CSV table of C-alpha atoms in Angstrom, one decimal:
chain,number,residue,atom,x,y,z
A,1,UNK,CA,-5.9,24.1,7.9
A,2,UNK,CA,-5.0,22.8,11.6
A,3,UNK,CA,-7.1,22.7,14.3
A,4,UNK,CA,-6.1,22.0,17.8
A,5,UNK,CA,-7.4,21.6,21.0
A,6,UNK,CA,-10.8,20.5,19.8
A,7,UNK,CA,-13.4,19.7,22.9
A,8,UNK,CA,-16.9,18.8,23.1
A,9,UNK,CA,-18.4,17.2,26.2
A,10,UNK,CA,-21.9,18.6,26.2
A,11,UNK,CA,-24.3,19.4,23.2
A,12,UNK,CA,-23.7,21.8,21.0
A,13,UNK,CA,-25.5,23.1,17.9
A,14,UNK,CA,-22.1,23.5,16.2
A,15,UNK,CA,-21.7,19.5,16.6
A,16,UNK,CA,-24.9,18.2,14.7
A,17,UNK,CA,-28.5,16.9,16.2
A,18,UNK,CA,-29.1,14.1,19.1
A,19,UNK,CA,-27.1,11.5,18.0
A,20,UNK,CA,-24.3,13.2,16.1
A,21,UNK,CA,-21.1,14.0,18.1
A,22,UNK,CA,-18.0,15.4,15.8
A,23,UNK,CA,-16.6,19.0,14.6
A,24,UNK,CA,-19.2,17.7,11.6
A,25,UNK,CA,-22.4,16.2,12.7
A,26,UNK,CA,-24.1,15.1,9.7
A,27,UNK,CA,-22.0,15.2,6.3
A,28,UNK,CA,-22.9,14.6,3.2
A,29,UNK,CA,-20.1,16.4,0.9
A,30,UNK,CA,-16.1,16.8,1.3
A,31,UNK,CA,-13.7,17.0,3.5
A,32,UNK,CA,-10.1,16.7,3.1
A,33,UNK,CA,-6.8,18.3,4.0
A,34,UNK,CA,-7.4,19.1,7.6
A,35,UNK,CA,-5.1,18.3,10.9
A,36,UNK,CA,-6.5,17.9,14.1
A,37,UNK,CA,-4.3,17.9,17.4
A,38,UNK,CA,-5.2,16.9,20.5
A,39,UNK,CA,-9.5,16.7,19.7
A,40,UNK,CA,-11.6,15.9,22.9
A,41,UNK,CA,-14.8,14.4,22.4
A,42,UNK,CA,-16.8,12.4,24.7
A,43,UNK,CA,-20.8,12.0,24.3
A,44,UNK,CA,-23.6,9.6,25.0
A,45,UNK,CA,-24.3,9.2,21.1
A,46,UNK,CA,-24.6,6.8,18.8
A,47,UNK,CA,-22.2,8.1,16.6
A,48,UNK,CA,-19.0,9.8,17.8
A,49,UNK,CA,-15.9,11.1,16.0
A,50,UNK,CA,-13.3,13.8,16.2
A,51,UNK,CA,-14.0,14.8,12.8
A,52,UNK,CA,-17.4,13.5,11.0
A,53,UNK,CA,-19.8,11.8,13.1
A,54,UNK,CA,-21.9,10.5,10.2
A,55,UNK,CA,-22.3,10.8,6.6
A,56,UNK,CA,-24.4,9.6,3.8
A,57,UNK,CA,-22.7,10.1,0.4
A,58,UNK,CA,-19.5,11.9,1.8
A,59,UNK,CA,-15.6,11.7,1.1
A,60,UNK,CA,-13.4,11.8,3.6
A,61,UNK,CA,-9.4,12.4,2.2
A,62,UNK,CA,-6.1,13.6,3.6
A,63,UNK,CA,-6.7,13.7,7.1
A,64,UNK,CA,-4.8,13.3,10.3
A,65,UNK,CA,-5.5,13.1,14.0
A,66,UNK,CA,-3.0,13.5,16.7
A,67,UNK,CA,-3.4,12.4,20.3
A,68,UNK,CA,-7.6,11.8,20.3
A,69,UNK,CA,-9.4,11.3,23.4
A,70,UNK,CA,-12.6,9.8,21.8
A,71,UNK,CA,-15.0,8.0,24.1
A,72,UNK,CA,-18.9,7.0,23.6
A,73,UNK,CA,-21.0,5.5,26.6
A,74,UNK,CA,-24.4,4.9,24.5
A,75,UNK,CA,-25.0,1.1,23.8
A,76,UNK,CA,-26.7,0.9,20.4
A,77,UNK,CA,-27.6,-1.0,17.4
A,78,UNK,CA,-24.6,-2.8,15.6
A,79,UNK,CA,-24.7,0.0,13.0
A,80,UNK,CA,-23.3,2.3,15.7
A,81,UNK,CA,-19.8,4.1,15.5
A,82,UNK,CA,-17.0,5.6,17.2
A,83,UNK,CA,-13.2,6.9,15.9
A,84,UNK,CA,-10.7,9.7,15.7
A,85,UNK,CA,-12.2,10.7,12.2
A,86,UNK,CA,-15.5,9.1,10.8
A,87,UNK,CA,-17.8,7.4,13.2
A,88,UNK,CA,-20.2,6.1,10.5
A,89,UNK,CA,-20.0,6.1,6.7
A,90,UNK,CA,-23.1,4.9,4.3
A,91,UNK,CA,-22.6,5.3,0.6
A,92,UNK,CA,-19.8,6.9,0.4
A,93,UNK,CA,-17.2,7.3,-2.2
A,94,UNK,CA,-14.1,6.8,0.0
A,95,UNK,CA,-11.8,7.5,2.8
A,96,UNK,CA,-8.6,7.7,2.2
A,97,UNK,CA,-5.2,8.8,3.3
A,98,UNK,CA,-6.5,9.4,6.6
A,99,UNK,CA,-4.2,8.8,10.0
A,100,UNK,CA,-4.4,8.9,13.5
A,101,UNK,CA,-1.2,8.7,16.2
A,102,UNK,CA,-1.7,8.1,19.6
A,103,UNK,CA,-4.4,8.9,21.9
A,104,UNK,CA,-7.1,6.9,23.0
A,105,UNK,CA,-11.0,5.5,21.9
A,106,UNK,CA,-13.2,4.0,23.9
A,107,UNK,CA,-16.7,2.9,23.7
A,108,UNK,CA,-19.4,0.6,24.4
A,109,UNK,CA,-20.8,0.8,20.8
A,110,UNK,CA,-20.6,-2.0,18.3
A,111,UNK,CA,-18.5,-0.3,15.7
A,112,UNK,CA,-15.0,1.2,17.3
A,113,UNK,CA,-11.9,2.1,15.2
A,114,UNK,CA,-8.9,4.8,15.4
A,115,UNK,CA,-9.6,5.8,11.3
A,116,UNK,CA,-13.2,4.6,11.2
A,117,UNK,CA,-15.9,3.5,13.3
A,118,UNK,CA,-18.4,1.6,10.7
A,119,UNK,CA,-18.4,1.8,6.5
A,120,UNK,CA,-21.4,0.1,4.8
A,121,UNK,CA,-20.6,0.7,0.9
A,122,UNK,CA,-17.7,2.6,1.4
A,123,UNK,CA,-14.1,1.9,0.5
A,124,UNK,CA,-11.2,2.6,2.9
A,125,UNK,CA,-7.6,2.6,1.7
A,126,UNK,CA,-4.1,4.1,2.4
A,127,UNK,CA,-5.2,4.9,6.2
A,128,UNK,CA,-2.7,4.0,9.2
A,129,UNK,CA,-2.8,3.8,13.0
A,130,UNK,CA,0.0,4.3,14.9
A,131,UNK,CA,0.3,3.9,19.0
A,132,UNK,CA,-3.6,4.2,19.5
A,133,UNK,CA,-4.8,2.4,22.4
A,134,UNK,CA,-8.9,1.1,22.0
A,135,UNK,CA,-10.8,-0.2,24.9
A,136,UNK,CA,-14.2,-1.8,25.3
A,137,UNK,CA,-16.6,-2.3,27.9
A,138,UNK,CA,-19.6,-4.3,26.2
A,139,UNK,CA,-20.5,-6.4,23.4
A,140,UNK,CA,-21.9,-7.5,20.9
A,141,UNK,CA,-19.0,-4.9,19.4
A,142,UNK,CA,-16.6,-4.9,16.5
A,143,UNK,CA,-13.6,-3.0,17.0
A,144,UNK,CA,-10.6,-2.9,14.8
A,145,UNK,CA,-7.3,-0.6,15.1
A,146,UNK,CA,-8.1,1.0,11.7
A,147,UNK,CA,-11.6,0.2,11.1
A,148,UNK,CA,-14.4,-1.2,13.1
A,149,UNK,CA,-16.8,-2.8,10.6
A,150,UNK,CA,-17.1,-2.8,7.4
A,151,UNK,CA,-20.0,-4.0,4.9
A,152,UNK,CA,-19.8,-4.1,0.8
A,153,UNK,CA,-16.5,-2.7,0.8
A,154,UNK,CA,-12.8,-2.7,0.0
A,155,UNK,CA,-10.0,-2.1,2.8
A,156,UNK,CA,-6.9,-1.6,1.0
A,157,UNK,CA,-3.1,-0.6,1.9
A,158,UNK,CA,-4.2,0.0,5.6
A,159,UNK,CA,-1.5,-0.2,8.6
A,160,UNK,CA,-1.4,-0.3,12.3
A,161,UNK,CA,2.0,-0.3,14.3
A,162,UNK,CA,1.7,-0.3,18.1
A,163,UNK,CA,-1.7,-0.2,18.6
A,164,UNK,CA,-3.9,-2.4,21.3
A,165,UNK,CA,-6.9,-3.3,22.1
A,166,UNK,CA,-8.2,-4.2,25.0
A,167,UNK,CA,-11.5,-5.4,26.9
A,168,UNK,CA,-12.7,-8.8,29.3
A,169,UNK,CA,-16.4,-8.7,27.8
A,170,UNK,CA,-17.0,-12.3,27.4
A,171,UNK,CA,-19.5,-12.2,24.3
A,172,UNK,CA,-19.7,-12.9,20.3
A,173,UNK,CA,-18.1,-10.1,19.3
A,174,UNK,CA,-15.1,-9.0,16.4
A,175,UNK,CA,-11.7,-7.9,17.0
A,176,UNK,CA,-9.1,-7.4,14.5
A,177,UNK,CA,-5.5,-5.3,13.7
A,178,UNK,CA,-6.9,-3.8,10.7
A,179,UNK,CA,-10.9,-4.8,10.7
A,180,UNK,CA,-13.0,-6.0,13.6
A,181,UNK,CA,-15.9,-7.5,11.3
A,182,UNK,CA,-15.9,-7.5,7.5
A,183,UNK,CA,-18.8,-8.8,5.6
A,184,UNK,CA,-18.8,-9.3,2.1
A,185,UNK,CA,-15.4,-7.2,1.4
A,186,UNK,CA,-11.9,-7.7,0.4
A,187,UNK,CA,-8.9,-6.9,2.5
A,188,UNK,CA,-5.9,-6.5,0.8
A,189,UNK,CA,-2.0,-5.4,1.2
A,190,UNK,CA,-2.5,-4.4,5.1
A,191,UNK,CA,0.4,-4.7,7.6
A,192,UNK,CA,0.1,-5.3,11.2
A,193,UNK,CA,3.2,-4.8,13.4
A,194,UNK,CA,4.2,-4.9,17.5
A,195,UNK,CA,0.0,-5.0,18.0
A,196,UNK,CA,-1.1,-6.2,21.5
A,197,UNK,CA,-5.0,-7.6,21.3
A,198,UNK,CA,-5.9,-8.9,24.8
A,199,UNK,CA,-9.5,-9.1,25.1
A,200,UNK,CA,-12.4,-11.1,26.6
A,201,UNK,CA,-14.2,-12.3,23.1
A,202,UNK,CA,-14.7,-14.4,20.4
A,203,UNK,CA,-13.5,-13.7,17.0
A,204,UNK,CA,-10.1,-12.4,17.2
A,205,UNK,CA,-7.5,-12.1,14.4
A,206,UNK,CA,-4.7,-10.1,13.9
A,207,UNK,CA,-5.7,-8.4,10.5
A,208,UNK,CA,-9.6,-9.5,10.5
A,209,UNK,CA,-11.7,-10.6,13.8
A,210,UNK,CA,-14.6,-11.8,11.5
A,211,UNK,CA,-14.7,-12.6,7.8
A,212,UNK,CA,-18.4,-13.3,7.0
A,213,UNK,CA,-20.3,-14.3,4.0
A,214,UNK,CA,-23.8,-13.1,3.1
A,215,UNK,CA,-23.9,-12.8,-0.4
A,216,UNK,CA,-21.0,-11.1,-1.6
A,217,UNK,CA,-17.5,-12.4,-1.6
A,218,UNK,CA,-14.8,-12.4,1.0
A,219,UNK,CA,-11.0,-12.3,0.3
A,220,UNK,CA,-8.1,-11.4,2.6
A,221,UNK,CA,-5.0,-11.1,0.1
A,222,UNK,CA,-1.3,-9.7,0.9
A,223,UNK,CA,-1.9,-9.2,4.6
A,224,UNK,CA,1.1,-9.4,7.2
A,225,UNK,CA,1.5,-9.5,10.7
A,226,UNK,CA,4.9,-9.1,12.5
A,227,UNK,CA,5.9,-9.7,16.2
A,228,UNK,CA,2.1,-8.9,17.3
A,229,UNK,CA,0.7,-10.7,20.9
A,230,UNK,CA,-2.9,-11.8,20.2
A,231,UNK,CA,-4.6,-13.4,23.0
A,232,UNK,CA,-8.3,-13.7,24.3
A,233,UNK,CA,-10.2,-16.1,26.8
A,234,UNK,CA,-12.6,-17.3,24.4
A,235,UNK,CA,-12.3,-18.4,20.3
A,236,UNK,CA,-11.7,-18.9,17.8
A,237,UNK,CA,-8.3,-16.7,17.5
A,238,UNK,CA,-5.7,-16.5,14.9
A,239,UNK,CA,-2.9,-14.6,13.4
A,240,UNK,CA,-4.8,-13.2,10.6
A,241,UNK,CA,-8.4,-14.4,10.7
A,242,UNK,CA,-10.0,-15.1,13.9
A,243,UNK,CA,-13.2,-16.6,12.1
A,244,UNK,CA,-13.7,-17.0,8.5
A,245,UNK,CA,-17.6,-17.8,7.4
A,246,UNK,CA,-17.7,-18.6,4.2
A,247,UNK,CA,-20.1,-20.5,1.7
A,248,UNK,CA,-20.1,-23.8,-0.2
A,249,UNK,CA,-20.4,-22.3,-3.5
A,250,UNK,CA,-18.7,-19.1,-2.7
A,251,UNK,CA,-16.1,-20.1,-0.4
A,252,UNK,CA,-13.9,-16.9,1.4
A,253,UNK,CA,-10.3,-17.0,0.7
A,254,UNK,CA,-7.2,-15.9,2.7
A,255,UNK,CA,-4.2,-16.2,0.3
A,256,UNK,CA,-0.7,-14.9,0.3
A,257,UNK,CA,-0.5,-13.5,3.7
A,258,UNK,CA,1.8,-14.6,6.5
A,259,UNK,CA,2.8,-13.9,10.0
A,260,UNK,CA,6.2,-13.6,11.3
A,261,UNK,CA,6.7,-14.0,15.3
A,262,UNK,CA,4.7,-13.1,18.3
A,263,UNK,CA,1.9,-15.6,19.7
A,264,UNK,CA,-1.9,-16.4,19.5
A,265,UNK,CA,-3.4,-17.7,22.2
A,266,UNK,CA,-7.0,-18.7,22.9
A,267,UNK,CA,-9.8,-21.0,24.4
A,268,UNK,CA,-9.6,-23.1,21.6
A,269,UNK,CA,-9.6,-23.2,17.7
A,270,UNK,CA,-6.4,-21.4,17.7
A,271,UNK,CA,-4.3,-20.9,14.3
A,272,UNK,CA,-1.6,-18.9,12.6
A,273,UNK,CA,-3.4,-17.8,9.8
A,274,UNK,CA,-7.1,-18.6,11.0
A,275,UNK,CA,-8.7,-19.8,13.6
A,276,UNK,CA,-12.1,-21.1,12.6
A,277,UNK,CA,-12.4,-21.6,8.5
A,278,UNK,CA,-15.8,-22.3,7.9
A,279,UNK,CA,-16.1,-22.8,3.7
A,280,UNK,CA,-12.6,-21.1,3.8
A,281,UNK,CA,-9.5,-22.1,1.5
A,282,UNK,CA,-6.2,-20.8,2.9
A,283,UNK,CA,-3.6,-20.7,-0.2
A,284,UNK,CA,0.3,-19.8,-0.5
A,285,UNK,CA,0.2,-18.7,3.3
A,286,UNK,CA,3.0,-19.0,6.0
A,287,UNK,CA,3.6,-19.0,10.0
A,288,UNK,CA,7.1,-18.1,10.4
A,289,UNK,CA,7.6,-18.5,14.0
A,290,UNK,CA,4.3,-17.2,15.5
A,291,UNK,CA,3.8,-19.4,18.7
A,292,UNK,CA,0.4,-21.0,18.7
A,293,UNK,CA,-1.6,-21.9,22.3
A,294,UNK,CA,-4.7,-23.2,23.3
A,295,UNK,CA,-5.6,-23.1,27.1
A,296,UNK,CA,-9.0,-25.1,27.0
A,297,UNK,CA,-8.9,-28.5,29.1
A,298,UNK,CA,-11.2,-30.2,26.8
A,299,UNK,CA,-10.9,-33.4,24.3
A,300,UNK,CA,-11.7,-31.5,21.6
A,301,UNK,CA,-9.5,-28.9,21.7
A,302,UNK,CA,-7.8,-27.7,18.3
A,303,UNK,CA,-4.9,-25.7,17.2
A,304,UNK,CA,-2.8,-25.7,14.0
A,305,UNK,CA,0.1,-23.7,12.9
A,306,UNK,CA,-1.9,-22.7,9.9
A,307,UNK,CA,-5.3,-23.1,10.7
A,308,UNK,CA,-7.2,-24.6,14.0
A,309,UNK,CA,-10.3,-25.7,12.9
A,310,UNK,CA,-12.4,-26.2,9.8
A,311,UNK,CA,-10.1,-25.0,6.8
A,312,UNK,CA,-8.7,-26.2,3.3
A,313,UNK,CA,-4.9,-25.6,3.1
A,314,UNK,CA,-3.1,-25.1,-0.1
A,315,UNK,CA,0.6,-25.1,-0.4
A,316,UNK,CA,1.4,-23.4,2.8
A,317,UNK,CA,4.0,-23.5,5.3
A,318,UNK,CA,4.6,-23.3,9.2
A,319,UNK,CA,8.0,-23.2,11.5
A,320,UNK,CA,5.9,-22.7,14.5
A,321,UNK,CA,5.5,-24.6,17.7
A,322,UNK,CA,1.9,-25.5,18.7
A,323,UNK,CA,0.8,-26.2,22.5
A,324,UNK,CA,-2.2,-27.0,24.1
A,325,UNK,CA,-1.2,-26.2,27.5
A,326,UNK,CA,-4.7,-28.0,29.5
A,327,UNK,CA,-5.6,-30.5,27.2
A,328,UNK,CA,-5.4,-34.1,26.1
A,329,UNK,CA,-6.6,-33.6,23.4
A,330,UNK,CA,-4.8,-35.0,19.9
A,331,UNK,CA,-6.4,-32.2,17.5
A,332,UNK,CA,-3.8,-30.2,17.1
A,333,UNK,CA,-0.6,-30.5,14.0
A,334,UNK,CA,2.4,-28.4,12.6
A,335,UNK,CA,-0.1,-27.1,9.5
A,336,UNK,CA,-4.2,-27.9,10.8
A,337,UNK,CA,-5.8,-28.8,14.1
A,338,UNK,CA,-9.2,-30.5,13.6
A,339,UNK,CA,-11.2,-31.2,10.4
A,340,UNK,CA,-8.2,-29.1,8.0
A,341,UNK,CA,-7.4,-30.6,5.2
A,342,UNK,CA,-3.7,-30.0,3.6
A,343,UNK,CA,-2.5,-29.9,0.3
A,344,UNK,CA,1.0,-29.3,-0.5
A,345,UNK,CA,1.9,-28.1,2.8
A,346,UNK,CA,5.2,-28.2,4.7
A,347,UNK,CA,6.5,-27.7,8.2
A,348,UNK,CA,9.7,-27.4,10.0
A,349,UNK,CA,9.9,-30.9,11.9
A,350,UNK,CA,12.9,-29.4,14.1
A,351,UNK,CA,10.6,-26.2,15.5
A,352,UNK,CA,7.3,-28.7,15.8
A,353,UNK,CA,8.4,-32.1,17.0
A,354,UNK,CA,5.5,-33.4,18.6
A,355,UNK,CA,4.3,-37.1,18.0
A,356,UNK,CA,0.7,-36.1,17.7
A,357,UNK,CA,-1.6,-34.2,15.1
A,358,UNK,CA,-0.5,-37.1,12.6
A,359,UNK,CA,-3.5,-36.2,9.9
A,360,UNK,CA,-3.2,-32.6,9.8
A,361,UNK,CA,0.7,-32.4,9.7
A,362,UNK,CA,1.6,-31.9,5.8
A,363,UNK,CA,5.2,-33.0,4.9
A,364,UNK,CA,8.3,-33.1,7.6
A,365,UNK,CA,11.5,-31.1,6.9
A,366,UNK,CA,14.5,-30.5,9.3
A,367,UNK,CA,15.5,-26.8,9.8
A,368,UNK,CA,18.2,-27.5,7.4
A,369,UNK,CA,16.1,-28.3,4.4
A,370,UNK,CA,14.0,-25.1,5.2
A,371,UNK,CA,17.2,-22.8,4.8
A,372,UNK,CA,18.7,-25.1,1.8
A,373,UNK,CA,15.4,-23.5,-0.4
A,374,UNK,CA,14.4,-27.7,-0.6
A,375,UNK,CA,11.3,-26.7,1.0
A,376,UNK,CA,10.7,-23.6,-0.8
A,377,UNK,CA,11.3,-25.6,-4.1
A,378,UNK,CA,8.9,-28.3,-3.0
A,379,UNK,CA,6.4,-25.7,-2.4
A,380,UNK,CA,6.5,-24.3,-5.8
A,381,UNK,CA,6.4,-27.7,-7.6
A,382,UNK,CA,4.0,-29.8,-6.2
A,383,UNK,CA,0.1,-29.7,-7.4
A,384,UNK,CA,0.9,-27.7,-9.9
A,385,UNK,CA,-2.4,-28.8,-12.0
A,386,UNK,CA,-4.5,-28.1,-8.9
A,387,UNK,CA,-6.0,-25.0,-9.3
A,388,UNK,CA,-5.8,-23.8,-5.9
A,389,UNK,CA,-2.1,-24.4,-5.8
A,390,UNK,CA,0.4,-21.6,-5.6
A,391,UNK,CA,3.8,-21.8,-7.1
A,392,UNK,CA,5.0,-18.4,-6.8
A,393,UNK,CA,7.3,-18.8,-3.4
A,394,UNK,CA,10.4,-17.3,-3.0
A,395,UNK,CA,13.6,-17.7,-1.2
A,396,UNK,CA,17.0,-16.0,-1.4
A,397,UNK,CA,19.0,-18.6,-0.2
A,398,UNK,CA,21.5,-17.3,2.0
A,399,UNK,CA,19.6,-14.5,3.0
A,400,UNK,CA,16.0,-15.9,3.7
A,401,UNK,CA,15.9,-19.0,6.0
A,402,UNK,CA,12.5,-20.2,5.1
A,403,UNK,CA,10.3,-19.7,2.3
A,404,UNK,CA,8.6,-16.2,1.6
A,405,UNK,CA,6.4,-14.6,-1.0
A,406,UNK,CA,9.4,-12.2,-1.7
A,407,UNK,CA,13.0,-13.0,-2.7
A,408,UNK,CA,14.4,-15.2,-5.7
A,409,UNK,CA,13.1,-18.0,-7.1
A,410,UNK,CA,14.9,-21.3,-5.9
A,411,UNK,CA,15.9,-23.9,-9.1
A,412,UNK,CA,16.9,-27.3,-8.8
A,413,UNK,CA,19.4,-29.4,-10.3
A,414,UNK,CA,20.3,-32.9,-9.3
A,415,UNK,CA,24.0,-32.7,-10.8
A,416,UNK,CA,24.7,-29.6,-9.2
A,417,UNK,CA,26.1,-28.8,-6.1
A,418,UNK,CA,24.2,-27.1,-3.5
A,419,UNK,CA,21.2,-28.9,-5.6
A,420,UNK,CA,19.0,-25.8,-4.9
A,421,UNK,CA,19.9,-22.6,-5.5
A,422,UNK,CA,19.1,-19.1,-6.7
A,423,UNK,CA,20.6,-17.9,-10.7
A,424,UNK,CA,22.4,-15.1,-10.7
A,425,UNK,CA,20.4,-12.4,-11.9
A,426,UNK,CA,21.4,-8.9,-13.7
A,427,UNK,CA,19.8,-5.6,-13.0
A,428,UNK,CA,18.2,-4.2,-16.6
A,429,UNK,CA,18.5,-0.2,-16.2
A,430,UNK,CA,15.8,1.8,-18.0
A,431,UNK,CA,16.3,6.1,-18.3
A,432,UNK,CA,13.6,7.8,-16.7
A,433,UNK,CA,11.1,9.2,-18.4
A,434,UNK,CA,11.5,12.2,-20.1
A,435,UNK,CA,9.1,14.9,-22.2
A,436,UNK,CA,10.1,13.2,-25.2
A,437,UNK,CA,8.7,9.7,-23.5
A,438,UNK,CA,9.7,6.6,-21.9
A,439,UNK,CA,11.3,3.2,-22.3
A,440,UNK,CA,10.0,0.3,-20.0
A,441,UNK,CA,11.5,-3.3,-19.5
A,442,UNK,CA,9.9,-6.5,-19.4
A,443,UNK,CA,12.1,-7.6,-16.2
A,444,UNK,CA,14.0,-5.6,-14.3
A,445,UNK,CA,16.0,-8.5,-12.8
A,446,UNK,CA,16.9,-10.7,-15.6
A,447,UNK,CA,18.8,-14.5,-15.4
A,448,UNK,CA,21.1,-15.3,-18.2
A,449,UNK,CA,19.7,-16.3,-21.4
A,450,UNK,CA,16.3,-14.6,-20.7
A,451,UNK,CA,14.6,-12.7,-23.2
A,452,UNK,CA,14.3,-9.0,-22.2
A,453,UNK,CA,11.7,-6.7,-24.3
A,454,UNK,CA,11.8,-2.9,-24.3
A,455,UNK,CA,9.1,-1.2,-25.1
A,456,UNK,CA,9.6,2.3,-25.8
A,457,UNK,CA,6.6,5.3,-25.6
A,458,UNK,CA,7.4,8.2,-28.0
A,459,UNK,CA,5.4,11.4,-26.6
A,460,UNK,CA,3.1,13.0,-28.7
A,461,UNK,CA,5.0,14.8,-32.0
A,462,UNK,CA,8.1,12.9,-31.1
A,463,UNK,CA,9.1,9.6,-32.8
A,464,UNK,CA,12.5,6.9,-32.2
A,465,UNK,CA,15.2,7.7,-34.3
A,466,UNK,CA,17.7,5.4,-32.5
A,467,UNK,CA,18.0,2.5,-29.6
A,468,UNK,CA,21.1,2.0,-27.6
A,469,UNK,CA,21.8,-0.8,-24.9
A,470,UNK,CA,25.1,-1.7,-23.0
A,471,UNK,CA,26.1,-3.9,-21.0
A,472,UNK,CA,27.6,-3.4,-17.2
A,473,UNK,CA,31.3,-2.2,-18.6
A,474,UNK,CA,29.0,0.5,-21.0
A,475,UNK,CA,30.0,-2.4,-24.6
A,476,UNK,CA,26.8,-1.9,-27.2
A,477,UNK,CA,24.9,-4.9,-27.1
A,478,UNK,CA,23.2,-6.1,-29.9
A,479,UNK,CA,19.2,-5.8,-29.9
């Protein structure tokens, strides 16, 4: 089904009752397999969306909205919601496989996002926002390129490309490249590319604006930001999470996340991964060239390549510049700014060559050492008895110039030349599954001498009669 040129600017019975404005005003069922082309919805209502304004217990799947023009001019409570697809959903099962391409969304409401405004107890996965422009004119506001706010929810496999968020209202707010505000939530496997966030408010991050503990567990995992510009005239600001607020007995976790290129600029408390990491652990994260800039003219201004202020870092790496443009503060460093603990961390001293920030530096290595694989080996082998150490760093030497979370394992041999190297791997190929059964291998990229386990799963009423293994030249291999 395709609906073209949907337009709503005045109250109408078809759009629900006062307070709800969308193709479906108040949904409790399922909407799926629908495309909206150029919807225009404008109203001074608290729940405004191109498709579903409000939902209690509903499901929204497989929706695409192209070039929407969505606007709400009603200011209200923190649980209002505005978006191109769903404004507010509570007690729902899921928002899945929904996509918004192009268009504009503007609001003074607190929950604003391309796919969803506010989700409470509802998970969102496999959703995207592409080239969507979002603007706001009030506060407190929770704005994300994909979803404005989530509470008691999981955000999985969501992506934003070429999106922008703009606004100048300087007050307590939350702005993120994926999620503006996440409370007792998990955000994983999300990416932001070529984004522009330029606001005048607090809590600004490339993935999440604020990650807040209330009474549950918070985690941001496997999330990455590339070539994005994140700027605020306030603080804190970061490439991944602007403000992470954890609990002493249940610390927030930011793990296996990275930023490449671009910049993060804020008043103070600026970091490549987290701006202010109160009761937060940052594990196995990297900053590859995202420039960190703090602009406040004060002696307590803090900034760091990984964490700006108040975080505990384990096994992290940075090759970024850190600049305090108007301050004489010394509370900055290649890994952490102020009140930051660095455990088994490393940085490229040819990129960050300041003599300041001594307390929070981590271990210094040259660019050549970084390229050689020495730093990757260091990160993978330090603090292995520590429960928070991260040892799965990878680097394909010659193809990757810095430690990564993908690539090949780096080995060390003092007698070898070079001393740091990748072992030669061999591809294990198994036949595709058929109606008679399937074969799987324990590893498809094996090194010499490695034991590979083959698992044969016959289909019902079938049995294995023989198993043949050959080398690259087709010669039989004994099994």
